[in-house]
Amino acid sequence: MGTLDKLQTFIILFAVGLGLLLGQADTIEQYAETFVTPSLFLMLYGLFIKIPLQQLKRTFLNIKFLGSSIIINFIWTPLLAWGLGAVFLSDYPALWIGFIMLMVTPCTDWYLAFTGIAKGNIPLSTSVLPINLILQVVLLPVYLLLFAGTIETIPISTLIESILIVLVIPFALAHLTRFLLRRRTSVLNNKIIPFFANAQIFFLSLAIMAMFASQGSYLLENLEVIYILIIPILMFFVINYVVGRLVGRFLKFSYEDSVSLSMTIIARNSPVSLAIAVTAFPDQPLIALALVIGPLIELPVLAIVSQILLFTRKKSKK
């Protein structure tokens, strides 16, 4: 992991704190929200441009891994998220929606770092990135209508507008950029992609800071949501860890492939969910707050899981 990756949790926490502090000024609180969508747009453009769609061919070389990860990530996980929300968050509909949005989007970046730490199959993990990305972009609005729509009415027009602004347009522009620079791969790979890889945390932090600055007074009155969310989030990670290990054993995966499966079904993609939340639900900051709190719990969990997996590897070799 690079320095920025290692410090990501602390950078996000700093952005939250600075946003709350700046939000105490009335002028900043009034205009801060205008920075949220542009920041998330640039962040997602940078995320999408890193992932070549040509990798889709490699995805289908290991049907057993691809099939199991898709079933767990896009069928089992949404049902698990809705069920945990029904048990623990039924009295907090905004947090329930935020929780579902966080859990139905598999990670497309930092889980690779933890896969490497746990000595997993990084090429295999990388190969499923494009299909995970495409499926979550396509299915997130479906999950919102199916699950969140039962909790609170979501205007279809608002949802479509949000998807277009923060997902479809940056996705299309990113791959248009890749197409236009197909003969200048050195510029793409040595300048543009590294710039956005390093700037991604900056754009995300700017969006988080602006969001908390615009809703600071409201959020300070609702800090108890951290305690409300800890149990369902931790239960999600524990349950999916167990599911991943059981499926890996049942399908007779190697240790490396089993690690890759565990990481891809545990790690979540909060930036994509956050981008939708702040545009589709601008008047409900608790939804976005759930998506900010999620990674603060997730990153330490991924670090612990990677060490547990390494321990099982050493134990199996004895």
Coordinates of C-alpha atoms in Angstrom, one line a residue:
M1 CA 0.0 0.0 0.0
G2 CA 1.2 3.5 -0.8
T3 CA 1.5 6.2 1.9
L4 CA -1.9 7.7 0.9
D5 CA -3.6 4.3 1.1
K6 CA -2.2 3.7 4.6
L7 CA -3.3 7.1 5.8
Q8 CA -6.7 7.0 4.0
T9 CA -8.7 6.4 7.2
F10 CA -6.9 9.3 9.0
I11 CA -7.3 11.6 6.0
I12 CA -11.1 10.9 5.9
L13 CA -11.4 11.5 9.7
F14 CA -9.5 14.8 9.3
A15 CA -11.8 15.8 6.4
V16 CA -14.8 15.1 8.6
G17 CA -13.4 17.1 11.5
L18 CA -12.4 20.0 9.3
G19 CA -15.7 20.1 7.6
L20 CA -17.5 20.2 11.0
L21 CA -15.2 23.0 12.1
L22 CA -15.7 25.1 8.9
G23 CA -19.4 24.5 9.0
Q24 CA -19.6 26.6 12.1
A25 CA -19.2 29.7 9.9
D26 CA -22.6 30.5 8.4
T27 CA -21.3 31.6 4.9
I28 CA -19.3 28.4 4.5
E29 CA -22.2 26.2 5.7
Q30 CA -24.4 27.9 3.1
Y31 CA -22.2 27.4 0.1
A32 CA -20.2 24.2 1.0
E33 CA -22.7 21.9 -0.7
T34 CA -21.8 23.2 -4.1
F35 CA -18.4 21.5 -3.9
V36 CA -19.8 18.1 -3.2
T37 CA -20.9 16.9 -6.6
P38 CA -18.0 18.2 -8.7
S39 CA -15.5 16.6 -6.2
L40 CA -17.3 13.3 -6.4
F41 CA -17.5 13.5 -10.2
L42 CA -13.7 14.0 -10.5
M43 CA -13.1 11.2 -8.0
L44 CA -15.2 8.7 -9.9
Y45 CA -13.8 9.7 -13.2
G46 CA -10.4 8.9 -11.8
L47 CA -11.6 5.6 -10.4
F48 CA -13.2 4.6 -13.8
I49 CA -10.2 5.6 -15.9
K50 CA -8.0 3.2 -14.0
I51 CA -10.0 0.1 -15.0
P52 CA -9.7 -1.0 -18.7
L53 CA -12.8 -2.8 -19.9
Q54 CA -10.5 -5.1 -21.9
Q55 CA -10.0 -7.0 -18.7
L56 CA -13.6 -8.3 -19.1
K57 CA -12.2 -11.2 -21.2
R58 CA -9.9 -12.3 -18.4
T59 CA -12.9 -12.3 -16.0
F60 CA -14.5 -15.2 -17.7
L61 CA -11.4 -17.5 -17.7
N62 CA -12.3 -18.6 -14.1
I63 CA -16.0 -19.3 -14.2
K64 CA -16.1 -20.9 -10.8
F65 CA -14.6 -17.8 -9.1
L66 CA -16.6 -15.4 -11.2
G67 CA -19.9 -17.1 -10.5
S68 CA -19.4 -17.5 -6.8
S69 CA -18.3 -13.8 -6.4
I70 CA -21.2 -12.5 -8.4
I71 CA -23.8 -14.6 -6.6
I72 CA -22.4 -13.6 -3.2
N73 CA -21.9 -9.9 -4.0
F74 CA -25.0 -9.2 -6.0
I75 CA -27.6 -11.7 -4.7
W76 CA -26.7 -12.8 -1.2
T77 CA -25.1 -9.6 0.0
P78 CA -28.1 -7.3 -0.8
L79 CA -30.4 -9.7 1.0
L80 CA -28.0 -9.8 4.0
A81 CA -27.8 -6.0 4.1
W82 CA -31.6 -5.6 4.0
G83 CA -32.0 -8.3 6.7
L84 CA -29.5 -6.8 9.1
G85 CA -31.0 -3.4 8.5
A86 CA -34.5 -4.8 9.3
V87 CA -33.2 -6.2 12.6
F88 CA -31.0 -3.3 13.8
L89 CA -32.0 -0.1 11.8
S90 CA -35.8 -0.4 11.3
D91 CA -36.3 2.6 13.6
Y92 CA -33.7 4.7 11.6
P93 CA -34.9 4.6 8.0
A94 CA -32.2 7.0 6.7
L95 CA -29.4 4.9 8.3
W96 CA -31.0 1.8 6.9
I97 CA -30.9 3.2 3.4
G98 CA -27.3 4.3 3.8
F99 CA -26.3 0.9 5.2
I100 CA -27.9 -0.9 2.2
M101 CA -26.2 1.5 -0.2
L102 CA -22.8 0.8 1.4
M103 CA -23.2 -3.0 1.4
V104 CA -24.5 -3.6 -2.1
T105 CA -21.4 -2.1 -3.8
P106 CA -18.2 -4.3 -3.9
C107 CA -14.9 -2.4 -3.6
T108 CA -13.0 -1.7 -6.7
D109 CA -9.7 -0.4 -5.3
W110 CA -8.2 -0.8 -1.9
Y111 CA -9.3 -4.5 -1.4
L112 CA -6.5 -5.3 -3.8
A113 CA -4.0 -4.0 -1.3
F114 CA -5.3 -6.2 1.5
T115 CA -5.5 -9.2 -0.9
G116 CA -1.8 -8.6 -1.5
I117 CA -1.1 -8.4 2.3
A118 CA -2.9 -11.7 2.8
K119 CA -0.9 -13.3 -0.1
G120 CA -4.0 -13.8 -2.2
N121 CA -4.3 -14.1 -6.0
I122 CA -4.1 -10.4 -7.1
P123 CA -4.4 -11.1 -10.9
L124 CA -7.6 -13.0 -10.2
S125 CA -8.9 -10.3 -8.0
T126 CA -8.0 -7.7 -10.6
S127 CA -9.8 -9.6 -13.3
V128 CA -13.2 -9.3 -11.7
L129 CA -12.9 -5.5 -11.1
P130 CA -14.6 -4.5 -14.4
I131 CA -17.5 -6.8 -14.0
N132 CA -18.0 -5.7 -10.3
L133 CA -17.8 -2.1 -11.4
I134 CA -20.3 -2.5 -14.2
L135 CA -22.8 -4.6 -12.2
Q136 CA -22.8 -2.2 -9.3
V137 CA -23.4 0.8 -11.5
V138 CA -26.3 -1.0 -13.2
L139 CA -27.8 -2.6 -10.1
L140 CA -27.4 0.1 -7.5
P141 CA -30.6 2.0 -8.7
V142 CA -32.4 -1.4 -8.8
Y143 CA -31.5 -2.1 -5.2
L144 CA -32.5 1.4 -4.2
L145 CA -35.9 0.9 -5.7
L146 CA -36.4 -2.6 -4.4
F147 CA -35.1 -2.2 -0.8
A148 CA -34.8 1.6 -0.1
G149 CA -38.1 2.1 -1.9
T150 CA -39.9 0.0 0.7
I151 CA -38.4 2.2 3.4
E152 CA -39.0 5.6 1.9
T153 CA -40.3 6.8 -1.4
I154 CA -37.6 7.7 -3.9
P155 CA -38.5 9.9 -6.9
I156 CA -37.5 8.1 -10.1
S157 CA -36.5 11.3 -11.7
T158 CA -34.1 12.2 -8.9
L159 CA -32.6 8.8 -9.0
I160 CA -32.0 8.9 -12.7
E161 CA -30.5 12.3 -12.5
S162 CA -28.1 11.2 -9.8
I163 CA -27.0 8.1 -11.7
L164 CA -26.4 10.2 -14.8
I165 CA -24.4 12.9 -13.0
V166 CA -22.1 10.9 -10.8
L167 CA -21.9 7.5 -12.5
V168 CA -22.9 7.4 -16.2
I169 CA -21.2 10.6 -17.3
P170 CA -17.9 10.1 -15.5
F171 CA -17.9 6.4 -16.6
A172 CA -18.4 7.4 -20.2
L173 CA -15.9 10.2 -20.1
A174 CA -13.3 8.0 -18.5
H175 CA -13.5 5.4 -21.2
L176 CA -13.7 8.0 -23.9
T177 CA -10.4 9.3 -22.6
R178 CA -8.9 5.8 -22.7
F179 CA -10.2 5.4 -26.3
L180 CA -8.8 8.8 -27.4
L181 CA -5.4 8.0 -25.8
R182 CA -5.2 4.4 -27.1
R183 CA -2.2 5.3 -29.2
R184 CA -0.6 7.3 -26.4
T185 CA -0.6 4.7 -23.7
S186 CA 2.5 6.2 -22.0
V187 CA 0.6 9.5 -21.4
L188 CA -2.4 7.6 -20.0
N189 CA -0.4 5.1 -17.8
N190 CA 2.4 7.3 -16.7
K191 CA 0.7 10.7 -16.2
I192 CA -3.1 10.7 -16.2
I193 CA -3.8 7.4 -14.2
P194 CA -1.1 8.1 -11.6
F195 CA -2.4 11.6 -11.1
F196 CA -5.9 10.5 -10.5
A197 CA -4.7 7.6 -8.3
N198 CA -3.1 10.0 -6.0
A199 CA -5.8 12.7 -6.3
Q200 CA -8.7 10.3 -5.6
I201 CA -8.4 10.6 -1.8
F202 CA -8.1 14.4 -2.2
F203 CA -11.4 14.6 -4.2
L204 CA -13.1 12.2 -1.8
S205 CA -11.9 14.2 1.2
L206 CA -13.0 17.5 -0.4
A207 CA -16.5 16.1 -1.0
I208 CA -16.7 14.7 2.6
M209 CA -15.4 18.0 4.0
A210 CA -18.0 20.0 2.0
M211 CA -20.8 17.6 3.0
F212 CA -20.0 17.8 6.7
A213 CA -19.5 21.6 6.5
S214 CA -23.0 22.0 4.9
Q215 CA -24.7 19.8 7.4
G216 CA -22.4 20.2 10.4
S217 CA -24.9 21.5 12.9
Y218 CA -27.3 18.7 12.1
L219 CA -24.7 15.9 12.2
L220 CA -23.3 17.1 15.5
E221 CA -26.7 16.5 17.0
N222 CA -26.8 12.9 15.7
L223 CA -23.4 11.5 16.6
E224 CA -25.1 8.5 18.3
V225 CA -25.5 7.0 14.9
I226 CA -21.9 5.7 15.2
Y227 CA -23.0 3.4 18.0
I228 CA -26.2 2.4 16.1
L229 CA -24.2 1.4 13.0
I230 CA -21.3 -0.5 14.6
I231 CA -23.1 -3.8 15.3
P232 CA -24.8 -4.3 11.9
I233 CA -21.6 -3.3 10.0
L234 CA -19.4 -5.6 12.1
M235 CA -22.0 -8.4 11.7
F236 CA -22.0 -8.0 8.0
F237 CA -18.2 -8.4 7.8
V238 CA -18.2 -11.4 10.1
I239 CA -21.0 -13.2 8.3
N240 CA -19.5 -12.5 4.8
Y241 CA -16.0 -13.7 6.0
V242 CA -17.5 -17.0 7.2
V243 CA -19.5 -17.3 3.9
G244 CA -16.4 -16.7 1.9
R245 CA -14.4 -19.3 3.8
L246 CA -17.1 -21.9 3.5
V247 CA -17.7 -21.3 -0.2
G248 CA -13.9 -21.4 -0.8
R249 CA -13.7 -24.8 0.9
F250 CA -16.8 -26.2 -0.8
L251 CA -15.4 -25.2 -4.3
K252 CA -11.9 -26.4 -3.3
F253 CA -10.3 -23.1 -4.0
S254 CA -6.6 -22.8 -3.4
Y255 CA -5.5 -20.6 -0.4
E256 CA -4.7 -17.7 -2.8
D257 CA -8.1 -17.9 -4.6
S258 CA -10.0 -18.3 -1.4
V259 CA -8.3 -15.1 -0.1
S260 CA -9.3 -13.2 -3.2
L261 CA -12.9 -14.4 -2.8
S262 CA -13.0 -13.3 0.9
M263 CA -11.7 -9.9 0.2
T264 CA -13.9 -9.1 -2.8
I265 CA -17.1 -10.0 -0.8
I266 CA -16.0 -8.2 2.3
A267 CA -14.6 -4.9 1.1
R268 CA -17.2 -2.2 0.0
N269 CA -17.1 0.7 -2.4
S270 CA -18.3 3.7 -0.3
P271 CA -17.2 6.4 -2.8
V272 CA -19.7 5.2 -5.4
S273 CA -22.5 4.9 -2.8
L274 CA -21.6 8.3 -1.3
A275 CA -21.8 10.0 -4.7
I276 CA -25.3 8.7 -5.2
A277 CA -26.4 9.5 -1.7
V278 CA -25.4 13.2 -1.7
T279 CA -27.1 13.8 -5.0
A280 CA -30.2 11.7 -4.5
F281 CA -30.8 12.5 -0.9
P282 CA -29.3 16.0 -0.3
D283 CA -31.8 16.7 2.5
Q284 CA -30.9 13.6 4.4
P285 CA -27.3 13.8 5.6
L286 CA -27.7 10.7 7.9
I287 CA -27.7 8.6 4.8
A288 CA -24.4 10.0 3.7
L289 CA -23.1 9.8 7.3
A290 CA -23.7 6.1 7.3
L291 CA -21.5 5.8 4.1
V292 CA -18.7 7.8 5.8
I293 CA -18.8 5.9 9.0
G294 CA -18.7 2.5 7.1
P295 CA -15.1 2.8 5.8
L296 CA -13.8 4.0 9.2
I297 CA -14.9 0.6 10.5
E298 CA -14.2 -1.4 7.3
L299 CA -10.5 -0.5 6.9
P300 CA -9.4 -1.8 10.4
V301 CA -11.6 -4.9 9.7
L302 CA -9.8 -5.6 6.4
A303 CA -6.5 -5.3 8.1
I304 CA -7.5 -7.8 10.8
V305 CA -9.0 -10.2 8.2
S306 CA -5.8 -10.2 6.2
Q307 CA -3.9 -11.1 9.3
I308 CA -6.4 -13.9 10.2
L309 CA -6.0 -15.3 6.7
L310 CA -2.2 -15.3 7.0
F311 CA -2.5 -17.1 10.3
T312 CA -4.7 -19.8 8.8
R313 CA -2.1 -20.1 6.0
K314 CA 0.7 -20.7 8.4
K315 CA -1.4 -23.1 10.5
S316 CA -2.3 -25.2 7.4
K317 CA 1.4 -25.5 6.5
K318 CA 2.3 -27.0 9.8

